[in-house]
Structure formats: structure tokens, C-alpha cells
Amino acid sequence: MQKDMKNRLLLSLILLVFCLSGCSDYLDIVPDGVARLETAFNRRTEAKKFLYTCYSFMPKHGSIDSDAALWGDELWTLENSATATQQFSYDAFNIERGLQNSTTPLVNHWYHYYRAISDCNIFIENVVNVPDLPDWEKKQWVAEAKVLKAYYHFMLICQYGPIPLNRENLPIDADENAVSVFREPVDDCFAYVVQLLDEAKEDLPETVINEYEELGRITMPIACSLKAKVLVYAASPLFNGNTEQSTLVNTKSSDKTPLFNQTASVEKWRLAVNACEEALDICENILGMRLYEYEGSFQYQLTDTIMTQMSLRGAFTERWNSELIWANTQSV
């Protein structure tokens, strides 16, 4: 009996030694289906998936449960309606009801867009290493990611005003000072967005070649039009000389830098006008785009006023019309 116990103990020890000797190799195995950064950029097809991931964070404008702009006083719902409850969330509707607060803001896209920006940074840093991707396509894909990065920053500015800028992702071992980010003046935020768009636009195509596969991909007219929109926002009274926000300052700076400039600048309007003219020139003269005009009815003779109203309405409601620059193909 005692001899058998010793033999069993010896066998157990031998098995344990074998297990420990192979443990490091065993733990180094990555299970199937687990994504790794180096495999995400080891070939063109994988890098393209990552690029499309950067696109996947696009806002769903017109979505009744995520677009706060829809909930004005002209829109209301029966909150106890079973049908309404199944169709959408009440977050946006609750803003209209006065239930917004600073602790847990409703329709909060803060983490959503910063995650999107982080993915764009990863893509920009790594796509240059894809072995089977030609140089011209690397430049184009980097440009697309830069425009997306600029757009997500712009969406954050529209919703939160001055924001921390994520120029590049922090290393995993960053110290406490590095991760302690702060809001930057709104002029710096707009300037960074415009900088990204300027860097990207020359490497973008004028239009997509294969609409079946690439419709919605960023082009040069999209980048120029977005720049025009950004500069119009920057010149508007909300961000240009907004004295109502004079108390909002950067508490981490020694001079308590105001986050909103306090003196309106006419120069910002000049920059916005120039950007709009550039975008119009590209869309009209290069691509042949034009403002949408209602074709009229074959049964009734409409007045000029009605025709104008129908043209204004159709510009928003007519799918794939002649003045469409960048369509969001995501379902709302």
C-alpha cells in the first residue's frame, strides 16, 4: 500500500514538471476568433475591414432615438404607448421634458466618438505597414481616416463645445500626467479639425469609381464641403466672440485661458466664405453637381411659389438627388 502511494506521488510530480515546462507555450496561444493588431494589418483585406470599422461610428442623423435635434416643441409622443416604447428610446425625448442633467447627460455620444477617434488613430499609424497595399491606396485610406477623425472631433464640438483633442493614442504605460487631459480652447479645436481636412483632401479621389462597393466612401468634394461647414460653425456667434461663456476657462493653465474667444472676428467669416467657394467650385465645375429643382407635375400647373417650396422640400426628401454630396448609407 505504502509503495503504491509513493509511485502515485512520483508519477504526479513527473506530470507536474511536464505541465510547468510547457506552460509558457500553452498560455501564448491565441484562441481562434480573437483579433490581434498585427493580424489586422497583415494584408489588404484585413486592413480594409479596419477602415470600414472607422466608418461604422458615423452618426445616425434623423434617428428618433439618438438625434436630439429632432425633439423640438413641435414633436411629442405618448410615453405610455406600447408601440412608441418598442420603436425608440426616450433619451432624446426626455431632453424636451426638462430631464437633462450634467451628471448623466442624455443622448451622450462622448465615449462613442472618442472610441471612433481612437480607432482612426490606430488605423493611421498602422496601415502604412500593410505589405500588399500600393502606396497610392495607402495615402487614400489614410486621408479617409483623417477626414473621419476630423468629423468625429467636429461632432463632439457641436455637442460639447471645447473638448480634449485626441491627436494620437496614448501608450498603455502612459503616466498619470499624460492621461490627465483637459479641454482646449474652441478655436484650437476648430483649427485642428481644419488641419486634418487640409492634410487629407489632396490624397482623396474626386469621386468613387465603383459605386456598388464604395458609395459613401470619402472623396475630395466631401472633405472640402465638410471644411466649409466647420468654418461656418467656427465663425458663428455661438463660437465666435461668445461672451456668455466668459466664465468657462481652462483651470489647468496658469493664466486660466478662456475656452471661448471673447472678441468676434470678421476674418473667420472670410475664411468660411473662401471655403464655401472652393467647395462649390469643385462640386459644380468638376463634378457637374447642381441644386435640386422640382420637375413639376404633368397634371397641374403650379405657381412659382409652390415650385420653389417643392424644390426646397425635395432637396431633403428626394433620395440621391443632384445636390447630394455625402450620403449616410447607415439605416436609422
Coordinates of C-alpha atoms in Angstrom, one line a residue:
M1 CA 0.0 0.0 0.0
Q2 CA 2.7 2.5 1.0
K3 CA 4.8 1.6 -2.1
D4 CA 1.8 2.2 -4.3
M5 CA 1.3 5.6 -2.7
K6 CA 4.9 6.6 -3.4
N7 CA 4.6 5.5 -7.0
R8 CA 1.5 7.6 -7.5
L9 CA 3.1 10.6 -5.9
L10 CA 6.2 10.2 -8.1
L11 CA 4.0 10.0 -11.2
S12 CA 2.1 13.1 -10.2
L13 CA 5.4 15.1 -9.7
I14 CA 6.6 14.0 -13.2
L15 CA 3.4 15.1 -14.8
L16 CA 3.5 18.4 -13.0
V17 CA 7.1 19.1 -14.2
F18 CA 6.0 18.4 -17.8
C19 CA 3.0 20.7 -17.4
L20 CA 5.1 23.5 -16.0
S21 CA 7.7 23.2 -18.7
G22 CA 5.1 23.6 -21.4
C23 CA 3.0 26.2 -19.6
S24 CA 4.5 29.3 -21.2
D25 CA 4.0 28.0 -24.7
Y26 CA 0.4 26.9 -23.9
L27 CA -0.5 30.3 -22.4
D28 CA 0.9 32.0 -25.5
I29 CA -1.7 30.5 -27.8
V30 CA -4.4 33.0 -29.0
P31 CA -7.8 31.4 -29.3
D32 CA -9.5 31.3 -32.8
G33 CA -11.6 34.4 -33.5
V34 CA -9.6 36.7 -31.2
A35 CA -8.4 39.8 -33.2
R36 CA -4.8 40.9 -32.8
L37 CA -3.4 44.2 -34.0
E38 CA -0.6 42.7 -36.1
T39 CA -3.1 40.5 -37.9
A40 CA -5.4 43.4 -38.6
F41 CA -2.8 44.9 -40.9
N42 CA -1.0 41.9 -42.3
R43 CA -2.9 42.1 -45.7
R44 CA -5.1 44.5 -47.6
T45 CA -8.4 42.6 -47.0
E46 CA -7.9 42.8 -43.2
A47 CA -6.9 46.5 -43.3
K48 CA -10.0 47.3 -45.3
K49 CA -12.1 45.7 -42.6
F50 CA -10.5 48.0 -40.1
L51 CA -11.1 51.1 -42.3
Y52 CA -14.8 50.1 -42.5
T53 CA -14.8 49.9 -38.7
C54 CA -13.7 53.5 -38.6
Y55 CA -16.7 54.3 -40.8
S56 CA -19.1 52.4 -38.6
F57 CA -19.3 55.2 -35.9
M58 CA -21.0 57.6 -38.3
P59 CA -23.9 59.4 -36.6
K60 CA -27.4 58.4 -37.4
H61 CA -28.9 61.7 -38.3
G62 CA -32.6 61.6 -38.4
S63 CA -32.8 58.7 -35.9
I64 CA -35.6 59.4 -33.5
D65 CA -33.9 57.8 -30.5
S66 CA -30.4 59.2 -31.0
D67 CA -30.7 62.6 -32.7
A68 CA -31.6 65.3 -30.1
A69 CA -32.2 67.8 -32.9
L70 CA -35.5 66.1 -33.8
W71 CA -37.1 66.8 -30.4
G72 CA -38.4 70.3 -30.6
D73 CA -41.7 71.5 -29.2
E74 CA -43.3 70.6 -32.5
L75 CA -42.7 66.8 -31.8
W76 CA -44.3 64.9 -29.0
T77 CA -45.2 61.3 -28.1
L78 CA -47.4 59.4 -25.7
E79 CA -44.9 57.9 -23.3
N80 CA -47.2 55.1 -22.2
S81 CA -47.8 54.0 -25.7
A82 CA -46.7 50.4 -26.2
T83 CA -46.0 51.0 -29.8
A84 CA -43.8 54.0 -29.1
T85 CA -41.9 52.2 -26.4
Q86 CA -41.0 49.4 -28.8
Q87 CA -39.9 51.8 -31.5
F88 CA -37.4 54.1 -29.8
S89 CA -35.6 55.1 -26.6
Y90 CA -36.9 58.1 -24.6
D91 CA -33.5 59.6 -24.0
A92 CA -33.8 62.3 -26.7
F93 CA -37.5 62.9 -25.8
N94 CA -36.6 63.4 -22.1
I95 CA -34.4 66.4 -23.0
E96 CA -37.5 68.2 -24.2
R97 CA -39.2 67.3 -21.0
G98 CA -36.5 69.1 -19.0
L99 CA -34.9 65.9 -17.6
Q100 CA -31.3 66.7 -18.9
N101 CA -28.5 66.8 -16.3
S102 CA -24.8 67.2 -16.2
T103 CA -24.0 64.0 -14.3
T104 CA -25.6 61.6 -16.7
P105 CA -26.4 63.5 -19.9
L106 CA -29.0 62.2 -22.3
V107 CA -28.1 61.2 -25.8
N108 CA -24.4 61.1 -24.7
H109 CA -22.1 60.4 -27.6
W110 CA -18.8 61.2 -25.7
Y111 CA -17.4 57.7 -25.4
H112 CA -18.8 56.7 -28.8
Y113 CA -16.9 59.3 -30.7
Y114 CA -13.7 59.1 -28.7
R115 CA -13.6 55.4 -29.4
A116 CA -14.1 56.2 -33.1
I117 CA -11.2 58.6 -33.0
S118 CA -9.0 56.1 -31.2
D119 CA -9.7 53.5 -33.9
C120 CA -8.9 56.1 -36.6
N121 CA -5.5 56.8 -34.8
I122 CA -4.7 53.1 -34.8
F123 CA -5.5 52.8 -38.5
I124 CA -3.5 55.8 -39.5
E125 CA -0.5 54.6 -37.5
N126 CA -0.5 51.0 -38.9
V127 CA -2.0 51.0 -42.4
V128 CA 1.4 52.1 -43.8
N129 CA 2.8 48.7 -42.9
V130 CA 0.3 46.6 -45.0
P131 CA 2.6 44.7 -47.4
D132 CA 0.2 44.2 -50.3
L133 CA -1.3 47.7 -50.3
P134 CA 0.0 50.0 -53.0
D135 CA 1.4 53.4 -51.9
W136 CA -1.4 55.4 -53.7
E137 CA -4.1 53.4 -51.8
K138 CA -2.3 53.8 -48.5
K139 CA -2.4 57.6 -49.0
Q140 CA -6.0 57.5 -49.9
W141 CA -7.0 55.3 -46.9
V142 CA -5.0 57.4 -44.5
A143 CA -6.8 60.5 -46.0
E144 CA -10.2 58.9 -45.4
A145 CA -9.3 58.1 -41.8
K146 CA -8.1 61.7 -41.2
V147 CA -11.4 63.1 -42.5
L148 CA -13.4 60.7 -40.3
K149 CA -11.2 61.7 -37.4
A150 CA -11.8 65.3 -38.1
Y151 CA -15.6 64.7 -38.5
Y152 CA -15.8 62.9 -35.1
H153 CA -14.0 65.7 -33.4
F154 CA -16.4 68.1 -35.1
M155 CA -19.4 66.2 -33.9
L156 CA -18.0 66.3 -30.3
I157 CA -17.5 70.1 -30.7
C158 CA -21.1 70.6 -31.9
Q159 CA -22.4 68.7 -28.8
Y160 CA -20.0 69.6 -26.1
G161 CA -18.2 72.8 -27.2
P162 CA -14.5 72.9 -26.3
I163 CA -13.1 69.4 -26.0
P164 CA -9.9 67.5 -25.4
L165 CA -8.2 66.8 -28.7
N166 CA -7.0 63.2 -29.3
R167 CA -4.2 63.9 -31.7
E168 CA -2.6 60.4 -31.1
N169 CA -3.4 57.5 -28.9
L170 CA -1.5 57.3 -25.6
P171 CA 0.7 54.3 -24.9
I172 CA -0.6 51.7 -22.5
D173 CA 2.1 52.6 -19.9
A174 CA 1.4 56.4 -20.0
D175 CA 1.9 58.1 -16.6
E176 CA -0.8 59.9 -14.7
N177 CA 0.1 63.4 -16.1
A178 CA -0.2 62.1 -19.7
V179 CA -3.7 60.7 -19.2
S180 CA -5.0 63.8 -17.4
V181 CA -6.3 65.5 -20.5
F182 CA -8.1 68.9 -20.5
R183 CA -10.5 70.8 -22.7
E184 CA -8.7 73.0 -25.2
P185 CA -10.0 76.5 -26.4
V186 CA -12.7 76.1 -29.1
D187 CA -10.6 78.0 -31.6
D188 CA -7.8 75.4 -31.3
C189 CA -10.4 72.6 -31.7
F190 CA -11.7 74.1 -34.9
A191 CA -8.1 74.7 -36.2
Y192 CA -7.2 71.1 -35.6
V193 CA -10.3 69.8 -37.5
V194 CA -9.4 72.1 -40.4
Q195 CA -5.8 71.0 -40.3
L196 CA -6.8 67.3 -40.7
L197 CA -9.1 68.1 -43.6
D198 CA -6.4 70.2 -45.4
E199 CA -3.9 67.3 -44.9
A200 CA -6.4 64.8 -46.4
K201 CA -8.1 66.4 -49.3
E202 CA -5.3 66.3 -51.9
D203 CA -5.0 62.5 -51.5
L204 CA -8.7 61.8 -52.0
P205 CA -10.3 60.9 -55.3
E206 CA -12.8 63.4 -56.9
T207 CA -15.5 60.7 -57.0
V208 CA -15.9 57.0 -56.2
I209 CA -15.2 54.6 -59.2
N210 CA -17.3 51.6 -58.1
E211 CA -20.5 53.0 -56.6
Y212 CA -21.7 49.5 -55.8
E213 CA -18.8 48.8 -53.4
E214 CA -17.7 52.3 -52.4
L215 CA -20.8 54.5 -52.2
G216 CA -20.4 56.6 -49.1
R217 CA -16.6 56.5 -49.1
I218 CA -15.0 59.9 -48.6
T219 CA -14.0 61.9 -51.6
M220 CA -12.3 65.3 -52.1
P221 CA -15.6 67.2 -52.5
I222 CA -16.8 65.7 -49.2
A223 CA -13.6 66.9 -47.4
C224 CA -13.9 70.4 -48.9
S225 CA -17.6 70.7 -48.1
L226 CA -17.0 69.5 -44.5
K227 CA -14.3 72.1 -44.2
A228 CA -16.7 74.8 -45.3
K229 CA -19.3 73.7 -42.8
V230 CA -16.8 73.6 -40.0
L231 CA -15.6 77.1 -40.7
V232 CA -19.1 78.4 -40.9
Y233 CA -19.7 77.0 -37.4
A234 CA -16.4 78.5 -36.2
A235 CA -17.5 81.9 -37.5
S236 CA -21.0 81.8 -36.0
P237 CA -21.8 83.8 -32.8
L238 CA -22.1 80.6 -30.8
F239 CA -18.3 80.1 -31.1
N240 CA -17.0 83.5 -32.3
G241 CA -17.0 86.1 -29.5
N242 CA -19.5 84.3 -27.2
T243 CA -19.3 86.5 -24.1
E244 CA -22.0 84.4 -22.4
Q245 CA -19.3 81.7 -21.9
S246 CA -16.7 84.1 -20.5
T247 CA -16.5 82.2 -17.2
L248 CA -15.6 78.9 -18.9
V249 CA -11.8 78.7 -18.6
N250 CA -9.1 76.1 -18.7
T251 CA -8.5 75.6 -15.0
K252 CA -5.2 73.7 -15.6
S253 CA -3.5 76.6 -17.3
S254 CA -1.6 79.2 -15.3
D255 CA -3.4 82.1 -16.9
K256 CA -6.9 80.5 -16.8
T257 CA -7.2 80.6 -20.6
P258 CA -10.8 81.2 -21.8
L259 CA -12.2 78.3 -23.7
F260 CA -14.4 80.6 -25.8
N261 CA -12.8 83.6 -27.5
Q262 CA -14.4 86.9 -26.3
T263 CA -13.9 89.0 -29.4
A264 CA -15.8 88.4 -32.6
S265 CA -13.5 88.1 -35.6
V266 CA -14.7 89.1 -39.1
E267 CA -11.7 87.2 -40.5
K268 CA -13.4 83.9 -39.6
W269 CA -16.3 84.8 -41.9
R270 CA -13.8 85.5 -44.7
L271 CA -12.2 82.1 -44.2
A272 CA -15.7 80.4 -44.2
V273 CA -16.7 82.2 -47.4
N274 CA -13.5 81.1 -49.2
A275 CA -14.0 77.5 -48.1
C276 CA -17.6 77.6 -49.3
E277 CA -16.5 79.0 -52.7
E278 CA -13.9 76.2 -53.0
A279 CA -16.4 73.5 -52.2
L280 CA -18.9 75.0 -54.7
D281 CA -16.3 75.2 -57.4
I282 CA -15.4 71.5 -57.0
C283 CA -18.9 70.3 -56.8
E284 CA -20.3 72.4 -59.7
N285 CA -17.4 72.7 -62.2
I286 CA -15.6 69.5 -61.7
L287 CA -18.4 67.1 -60.8
G288 CA -21.3 68.8 -62.5
M289 CA -23.5 68.8 -59.4
R290 CA -26.3 71.3 -59.2
L291 CA -29.0 72.4 -56.8
Y292 CA -32.1 70.2 -56.8
E293 CA -35.1 71.6 -58.7
Y294 CA -38.6 70.1 -58.6
E295 CA -39.5 68.9 -62.0
G296 CA -43.2 69.8 -61.7
S297 CA -46.4 67.9 -62.2
F298 CA -47.8 66.8 -65.6
Q299 CA -51.3 67.1 -64.3
Y300 CA -51.4 70.5 -62.6
Q301 CA -49.9 73.9 -63.3
L302 CA -48.1 75.0 -60.2
T303 CA -47.3 78.6 -59.2
D304 CA -43.7 79.7 -58.9
T305 CA -44.0 79.9 -55.1
I306 CA -45.2 76.3 -54.9
M307 CA -42.4 75.2 -57.3
T308 CA -39.9 76.8 -55.0
Q309 CA -41.4 75.2 -51.9
M310 CA -41.4 71.8 -53.6
S311 CA -37.7 72.2 -54.6
L312 CA -36.7 73.1 -51.0
R313 CA -38.7 70.1 -49.7
G314 CA -37.3 67.7 -52.3
A315 CA -33.7 68.7 -51.6
F316 CA -34.1 67.0 -48.2
T317 CA -36.6 64.3 -49.0
E318 CA -35.7 63.1 -52.5
R319 CA -33.2 60.3 -52.2
W320 CA -30.0 60.5 -54.3
N321 CA -30.8 63.9 -55.7
S322 CA -28.5 66.1 -57.7
E323 CA -27.1 68.2 -54.8
L324 CA -26.3 65.3 -52.5
I325 CA -22.6 65.4 -51.5
W326 CA -22.2 62.9 -48.7
A327 CA -24.9 60.4 -48.0
N328 CA -25.1 58.4 -44.8
T329 CA -26.0 54.9 -46.0
Q330 CA -26.5 53.5 -42.5
S331 CA -30.0 52.6 -41.5
V332 CA -31.7 54.9 -39.0

